[in-house]
Coordinates of N, CA and C in Angstrom, one line a residue:
A1 N 33.8 90.4 115.3 CA 35.1 89.8 115.1 C 35.0 88.3 114.8
G2 N 34.0 87.7 115.2 CA 33.9 86.2 114.9 C 33.2 85.8 113.7
N3 N 32.9 86.8 112.8 CA 32.2 86.5 111.6 C 33.2 86.0 110.5
G4 N 32.6 85.2 109.6 CA 33.4 84.8 108.4 C 34.0 83.4 108.7
L5 N 34.7 83.0 107.7 CA 35.4 81.7 107.6 C 36.8 81.9 107.5
A6 N 37.6 81.4 108.4 CA 39.1 81.5 108.3 C 39.6 80.2 107.6
L7 N 40.3 80.4 106.5 CA 40.9 79.2 105.9 C 42.4 79.4 105.8
S8 N 43.1 78.6 106.5 CA 44.5 78.7 106.5 C 45.1 77.3 106.7
S9 N 46.2 77.0 106.1 CA 46.8 75.7 106.3 C 48.3 75.9 106.1
R10 N 49.1 75.9 107.1 CA 50.5 76.0 107.0 C 51.1 74.8 106.4
N11 N 52.0 75.0 105.4 CA 52.6 73.9 104.6 C 51.6 72.9 104.0
A12 N 50.6 73.4 103.5 CA 49.6 72.6 102.8 C 50.0 72.5 101.3
Y13 N 50.6 71.4 100.9 CA 51.0 71.2 99.5 C 50.0 70.4 98.8
L14 N 49.3 71.0 97.9 CA 48.2 70.4 97.2 C 48.6 70.0 95.8
T15 N 48.3 68.9 95.3 CA 48.7 68.4 94.0 C 47.5 68.5 93.0
E16 N 46.3 68.9 93.4 CA 45.2 69.0 92.4 C 45.5 70.3 91.7
P17 N 45.1 70.4 90.4 CA 45.4 71.6 89.7 C 44.5 72.8 90.0
E18 N 43.4 72.7 90.8 CA 42.5 73.8 91.1 C 42.1 73.8 92.6
V19 N 42.4 75.0 93.2 CA 42.0 75.1 94.6 C 41.4 76.5 94.8
T20 N 40.2 76.5 95.6 CA 39.5 77.7 95.8 C 39.2 77.8 97.3
G21 N 39.4 79.0 97.9 CA 39.1 79.2 99.3 C 37.6 79.2 99.5
I22 N 36.9 80.1 98.8 CA 35.4 80.2 98.9 C 34.9 80.2 97.5
L23 N 34.0 79.2 97.2 CA 33.4 79.1 95.9 C 31.9 79.5 96.1
V24 N 31.5 80.5 95.3 CA 30.1 81.0 95.4 C 29.4 80.5 94.1
G25 N 28.6 79.5 94.2 CA 28.0 78.9 93.0 C 28.7 77.6 92.6
Y26 N 28.4 77.2 91.4 CA 29.0 75.9 90.9 C 29.6 76.1 89.6
P27 N 30.9 75.8 89.4 CA 31.5 76.2 88.1 C 31.2 75.3 86.9
I28 N 30.4 74.3 87.0 CA 30.1 73.4 85.9 C 28.7 73.8 85.4
I29 N 27.7 74.0 86.3 CA 26.3 74.3 85.9 C 26.2 75.8 86.0
P30 N 26.0 76.5 84.9 CA 25.8 78.0 85.0 C 24.7 78.4 85.9
G31 N 24.9 79.5 86.6 CA 23.9 80.1 87.5 C 24.3 80.2 88.9
T32 N 25.2 81.1 89.2 CA 25.5 81.4 90.6 C 24.2 81.9 91.3
P33 N 24.0 81.4 92.5 CA 22.7 81.9 93.2 C 22.6 83.4 93.2
D34 N 21.4 83.8 93.0 CA 21.1 85.3 92.9 C 21.4 86.0 94.2
S35 N 22.1 87.1 94.1 CA 22.4 88.0 95.2 C 23.0 87.3 96.5
M36 N 24.3 87.3 96.5 CA 25.1 86.7 97.6 C 25.9 87.8 98.3
F37 N 26.3 87.6 99.5 CA 27.0 88.5 100.3 C 28.2 87.7 100.9
V38 N 29.4 88.0 100.6 CA 30.6 87.3 101.0 C 31.5 88.4 101.8
A39 N 31.5 88.3 103.1 CA 32.2 89.3 103.9 C 32.9 88.8 105.1
N40 N 33.9 89.5 105.5 CA 34.6 89.3 106.8 C 35.3 87.9 106.9
N41 N 35.9 87.5 105.8 CA 36.6 86.2 105.8 C 38.1 86.4 105.7
K42 N 38.9 85.4 106.2 CA 40.3 85.4 106.2 C 40.7 84.2 105.4
I43 N 41.5 84.4 104.3 CA 41.9 83.3 103.4 C 43.4 83.4 103.2
G44 N 44.1 82.4 103.3 CA 45.5 82.4 103.0 C 46.2 81.1 103.4
G45 N 47.5 81.0 103.1 CA 48.2 79.8 103.5 C 48.1 78.6 102.5
F46 N 47.8 78.9 101.2 CA 47.7 77.9 100.2 C 48.9 77.8 99.3
F47 N 49.4 76.7 99.0 CA 50.4 76.4 98.0 C 49.9 75.4 97.0
C48 N 49.7 75.8 95.8 CA 49.1 74.8 94.8 C 50.2 74.4 93.8
Q49 N 50.5 73.1 93.8 CA 51.6 72.6 92.9 C 51.0 71.5 92.1
P50 N 51.2 71.6 90.7 CA 50.7 70.5 89.9 C 51.6 69.3 90.0
D51 N 51.1 68.1 89.7 CA 51.9 66.9 89.7 C 52.9 67.1 88.6
S52 N 54.1 66.7 88.8 CA 55.2 67.0 87.8 C 55.0 66.2 86.5
T53 N 54.1 65.3 86.5 CA 53.9 64.6 85.2 C 52.7 65.0 84.4
N54 N 51.8 65.9 84.9 CA 50.6 66.2 84.2 C 50.7 67.6 83.5
Y55 N 51.5 68.5 84.0 CA 51.7 69.8 83.4 C 50.5 70.5 83.1
Q56 N 49.4 70.3 83.9 CA 48.2 71.0 83.8 C 48.3 72.4 84.4
E57 N 47.4 73.3 84.0 CA 47.4 74.6 84.6 C 47.0 74.4 86.1
T58 N 47.6 75.3 86.9 CA 47.2 75.3 88.3 C 46.3 76.6 88.5
R59 N 45.2 76.4 89.2 CA 44.3 77.6 89.4 C 44.1 77.7 90.9
L60 N 44.5 78.8 91.5 CA 44.4 79.0 92.9 C 43.7 80.3 93.1
R61 N 42.5 80.3 93.8 CA 41.7 81.4 94.0 C 41.3 81.6 95.4
G62 N 41.2 82.8 95.9 CA 40.7 83.1 97.3 C 39.2 83.0 97.3
I63 N 38.6 83.8 96.5 CA 37.1 83.9 96.3 C 36.8 83.8 94.9
Y64 N 35.9 82.8 94.5 CA 35.6 82.6 93.1 C 34.1 82.6 92.9
V65 N 33.6 83.4 92.0 CA 32.2 83.5 91.6 C 32.1 83.1 90.1
P66 N 31.8 81.8 89.8 CA 31.8 81.4 88.4 C 30.3 81.6 87.8
Y67 N 30.3 81.9 86.6 CA 29.1 81.8 85.8 C 27.9 82.6 86.4
Q68 N 28.1 83.8 86.9 CA 27.0 84.5 87.4 C 26.1 85.0 86.3
T69 N 24.8 84.7 86.5 CA 23.8 85.0 85.4 C 22.8 86.0 85.8
A70 N 22.6 86.3 87.1 CA 21.6 87.3 87.6 C 22.0 87.9 88.9
G71 N 21.3 88.9 89.3 CA 21.5 89.5 90.7 C 22.8 90.2 90.9
H72 N 23.2 90.2 92.1 CA 24.5 90.9 92.5 C 25.2 90.1 93.5
V73 N 26.5 90.2 93.5 CA 27.3 89.6 94.6 C 28.1 90.8 95.2
T74 N 28.1 90.8 96.6 CA 28.9 91.8 97.3 C 30.0 91.0 98.0
I75 N 31.2 91.5 97.7 CA 32.4 90.9 98.3 C 33.1 92.0 99.0
E76 N 33.1 92.0 100.3 CA 33.6 93.1 101.1 C 34.3 92.7 102.4
K77 N 35.3 93.5 102.8 CA 35.9 93.4 104.0 C 36.6 92.0 104.3
N78 N 37.1 91.4 103.2 CA 37.8 90.1 103.3 C 39.3 90.4 103.4
F79 N 40.0 89.5 104.0 CA 41.4 89.6 104.0 C 42.0 88.3 103.3
I80 N 42.7 88.6 102.2 CA 43.2 87.5 101.4 C 44.7 87.6 101.4
G81 N 45.4 86.6 101.9 CA 46.9 86.6 101.9 C 47.4 86.7 103.4
S82 N 48.4 87.5 103.6 CA 49.0 87.6 104.9 C 49.7 88.9 105.0
H83 N 49.7 89.5 106.2 CA 50.4 90.8 106.4 C 51.9 90.5 106.5
T84 N 52.3 89.3 107.0 CA 53.7 89.1 107.3 C 54.4 87.9 106.5
V85 N 53.6 87.0 106.0 CA 54.2 85.9 105.3 C 54.2 86.1 103.8
P86 N 55.5 86.2 103.2 CA 55.6 86.3 101.8 C 55.0 85.1 101.1
R87 N 54.4 85.3 99.9 CA 53.9 84.2 99.1 C 52.8 83.4 99.9
S88 N 52.0 84.1 100.6 CA 51.0 83.4 101.5 C 50.0 82.6 100.6
M89 N 49.8 83.0 99.4 CA 49.0 82.2 98.5 C 49.9 82.1 97.2
Y90 N 50.3 80.9 96.9 CA 51.3 80.7 95.8 C 50.9 79.5 95.0
S91 N 50.9 79.8 93.7 CA 50.6 78.7 92.7 C 51.8 78.5 91.9
E92 N 52.4 77.3 92.0 CA 53.5 77.0 91.1 C 53.0 76.7 89.7
I93 N 53.6 77.3 88.7 CA 53.1 77.2 87.4 C 54.1 76.6 86.4
Y94 N 53.5 76.2 85.3 CA 54.3 75.9 84.1 C 53.9 76.9 83.0
I95 N 54.5 76.9 81.9 CA 54.2 77.8 80.9 C 52.7 77.8 80.5
G96 N 52.1 78.9 80.5 CA 50.7 79.0 80.1 C 49.7 78.8 81.3
S97 N 50.2 78.6 82.5 CA 49.4 78.4 83.6 C 48.6 79.6 84.0
Y98 N 47.6 79.4 84.8 CA 46.6 80.4 85.2 C 47.2 81.2 86.4
G99 N 47.8 80.6 87.3 CA 48.4 81.3 88.5 C 47.4 81.5 89.6
T100 N 47.6 82.7 90.3 CA 46.8 82.9 91.5 C 45.9 84.1 91.3
K101 N 44.7 84.0 91.8 CA 43.7 85.2 91.8 C 43.1 85.3 93.2
A102 N 43.2 86.4 93.8 CA 42.6 86.6 95.1 C 41.0 86.6 95.0
I103 N 40.5 87.4 94.0 CA 39.0 87.5 93.8 C 38.8 87.4 92.3
E104 N 38.0 86.5 91.9 CA 37.6 86.3 90.5 C 36.1 86.2 90.4
V105 N 35.5 87.0 89.5 CA 34.1 87.0 89.3 C 33.9 86.9 87.8
E106 N 33.1 85.9 87.3 CA 32.8 85.7 85.9 C 31.3 85.9 85.7
N107 N 31.0 87.0 85.0 CA 29.6 87.3 84.8 C 29.2 86.9 83.3
F108 N 28.0 86.4 83.1 CA 27.6 86.0 81.8 C 26.5 86.8 81.2
T109 N 26.0 87.8 81.9 CA 25.0 88.7 81.4 C 25.4 90.1 81.8
S110 N 24.9 91.1 81.0 CA 25.2 92.5 81.4 C 24.3 93.0 82.5
S111 N 23.3 92.2 82.9 CA 22.4 92.7 84.0 C 23.0 92.4 85.4
T112 N 24.1 91.7 85.5 CA 24.6 91.5 86.9 C 25.3 92.7 87.4
R113 N 25.3 92.9 88.7 CA 25.9 94.0 89.3 C 26.7 93.4 90.5
N114 N 27.9 93.9 90.6 CA 28.8 93.3 91.7 C 29.5 94.5 92.4
Y115 N 29.6 94.3 93.7 CA 30.3 95.3 94.6 C 31.5 94.6 95.3
I116 N 32.7 95.1 95.0 CA 33.9 94.6 95.5 C 34.5 95.7 96.3
S117 N 34.5 95.7 97.6 CA 35.0 96.9 98.3 C 35.6 96.5 99.7
E118 N 36.6 97.3 100.1 CA 37.2 97.3 101.4 C 37.9 95.9 101.7
N119 N 38.4 95.2 100.6 CA 39.1 94.0 100.8 C 40.6 94.3 100.9
V120 N 41.3 93.5 101.6 CA 42.8 93.7 101.7 C 43.4 92.4 101.1
I121 N 44.3 92.6 100.2 CA 44.9 91.5 99.5 C 46.4 91.8 99.5
E122 N 47.1 90.9 100.2 CA 48.6 91.1 100.4 C 49.3 89.8 100.3
N123 N 50.6 89.9 99.8 CA 51.5 88.8 99.7 C 51.0 87.5 99.0
I124 N 50.5 87.7 97.8 CA 50.2 86.6 96.9 C 51.2 86.5 95.8
H125 N 51.5 85.3 95.3 CA 52.5 85.1 94.3 C 51.9 84.6 93.1
G126 N 52.4 84.9 91.9 CA 51.8 84.5 90.7 C 52.7 84.0 89.6
P127 N 52.2 84.3 88.4 CA 51.5 85.6 88.1 C 50.2 85.7 88.9
A128 N 50.0 86.8 89.4 CA 48.8 87.0 90.3 C 48.0 88.1 89.9
N129 N 46.7 87.9 89.9 CA 45.7 89.0 89.7 C 44.9 89.2 91.0
A130 N 45.0 90.3 91.6 CA 44.3 90.5 92.9 C 42.8 90.5 92.7
I131 N 42.3 91.3 91.8 CA 40.9 91.3 91.5 C 40.7 91.1 90.0
D132 N 40.0 90.1 89.6 CA 39.8 89.8 88.1 C 38.3 89.7 87.8
I133 N 37.8 90.6 87.0 CA 36.3 90.7 86.8 C 36.1 90.6 85.3
S134 N 35.2 89.7 84.8 CA 34.8 89.7 83.4 C 33.3 89.9 83.2
H135 N 33.0 90.7 82.3 CA 31.6 91.1 81.9 C 30.8 91.7 83.1
G136 N 29.6 92.1 82.7 CA 28.7 92.7 83.7 C 29.2 94.1 84.2
L137 N 28.5 94.6 85.2 CA 28.7 95.9 85.8 C 29.2 95.7 87.2
S138 N 30.4 96.3 87.5 CA 31.0 96.2 88.8 C 31.3 97.5 89.4
F139 N 31.3 97.6 90.7 CA 31.7 98.8 91.5 C 32.9 98.3 92.4
I140 N 34.1 98.7 92.0 CA 35.3 98.2 92.7 C 35.9 99.4 93.4
Y141 N 35.9 99.4 94.7 CA 36.3 100.6 95.4 C 36.9 100.3 96.8
M142 N 37.8 101.2 97.2 CA 38.4 101.1 98.5 C 39.1 99.8 98.9
N143 N 39.6 99.1 97.9 CA 40.4 97.9 98.2 C 41.9 98.2 98.4
R144 N 42.6 97.5 99.2 CA 44.0 97.7 99.4 C 44.7 96.5 98.9
I145 N 45.6 96.7 97.9 CA 46.3 95.6 97.2 C 47.8 95.9 97.3
S146 N 48.6 94.9 97.9 CA 50.0 95.2 98.0 C 50.8 93.9 98.1
H147 N 52.1 94.0 97.7 CA 53.0 92.9 97.8 C 52.6 91.7 97.0
L148 N 52.3 92.0 95.7 CA 52.1 90.9 94.7 C 53.4 90.6 94.1
T149 N 53.8 89.4 94.0 CA 55.1 89.0 93.5 C 54.9 88.1 92.3
G150 N 55.9 88.0 91.4 CA 55.9 87.2 90.2 C 55.6 88.0 89.0
G151 N 56.3 87.7 87.9 CA 56.1 88.5 86.7 C 54.6 88.4 86.2
G152 N 54.2 89.4 85.6 CA 52.8 89.4 85.0 C 51.7 89.7 86.0
S153 N 52.0 90.1 87.2 CA 51.0 90.4 88.2 C 50.2 91.6 87.9
T154 N 48.9 91.6 88.3 CA 48.0 92.7 88.0 C 47.2 93.0 89.3
G155 N 47.0 94.3 89.6 CA 46.2 94.7 90.7 C 44.7 94.5 90.5
I156 N 44.1 95.1 89.5 CA 42.7 95.0 89.1 C 42.6 94.8 87.6
R157 N 42.0 93.7 87.2 CA 41.9 93.4 85.8 C 40.4 93.3 85.4
L158 N 40.0 94.1 84.4 CA 38.7 94.1 83.9 C 38.7 93.6 82.5
S159 N 37.8 92.7 82.1 CA 37.7 92.3 80.7 C 36.2 92.2 80.3
F160 N 35.9 92.9 79.2 CA 34.5 92.9 78.6 C 33.5 93.4 79.6
C161 N 33.8 94.3 80.5 CA 32.9 94.8 81.5 C 32.0 95.9 80.9
D162 N 30.9 96.2 81.6 CA 30.0 97.3 81.2 C 30.8 98.6 81.2
R163 N 30.5 99.5 80.3 CA 31.2 100.7 80.2 C 31.0 101.6 81.4
T164 N 30.0 101.4 82.2 CA 29.8 102.2 83.4 C 30.3 101.6 84.7
T165 N 31.2 100.5 84.5 CA 31.9 100.0 85.7 C 32.7 101.1 86.4
V166 N 32.7 101.1 87.7 CA 33.4 102.1 88.5 C 34.6 101.4 89.2
V167 N 35.7 102.0 89.1 CA 36.9 101.6 89.8 C 37.4 102.9 90.5
S168 N 37.3 102.9 91.8 CA 37.6 104.2 92.5 C 38.2 104.0 93.9
R169 N 39.1 104.8 94.3 CA 39.7 104.9 95.6 C 40.4 103.6 96.1
N170 N 41.0 102.8 95.2 CA 41.7 101.6 95.5 C 43.2 102.0 95.7
T171 N 43.9 101.3 96.6 CA 45.3 101.5 96.8 C 46.1 100.3 96.3
I172 N 46.9 100.5 95.4 CA 47.7 99.4 94.8 C 49.2 99.7 94.9
S173 N 50.0 98.9 95.6 CA 51.4 99.2 95.7 C 52.3 98.0 95.9
N174 N 53.6 98.2 95.8 CA 54.6 97.2 96.2 C 54.5 95.9 95.4
F175 N 54.6 96.0 94.1 CA 54.6 94.8 93.3 C 56.1 94.5 93.0
I176 N 56.4 93.2 93.0 CA 57.8 92.7 92.8 C 57.8 91.7 91.7
S177 N 58.5 91.8 90.6 CA 58.5 90.8 89.6 C 59.8 90.0 89.6

């Protein structure tokens, strides 16, 4: 019960355009560390608001794995959002903004393998993508996604993934636009 990292901040109003709860790797220099395990974390309570004069995209992520080039990342049994607080993770946006992503993995080779399972994602506001995966081979199963609000929200988004990617036994419900 004591495992993981709990990140929460009631009424945290952030003016930087990019906020991430757990960053695995480094987004500027390609090469996420080979084979990582991210499990049993609680992430929520973020409000990301751009400065009213810069109109830059806001990017709010619960767990972010950028530029993965080798190995595998396992993301399991994390809780992102809140059971009871609406808009527990909320990114205020302008036209063209990125919005909110609970889990995002960017792969840059087809040899990467990722396991995203048994995560609970609730009450995030967007446009929101609960799980967003690009490239590589992923196994996405037994995640529970509910109460995503804001137009353009997506439960699981895959782009340019390996044709043998598996998406199975996920529960996706209660979206409100």
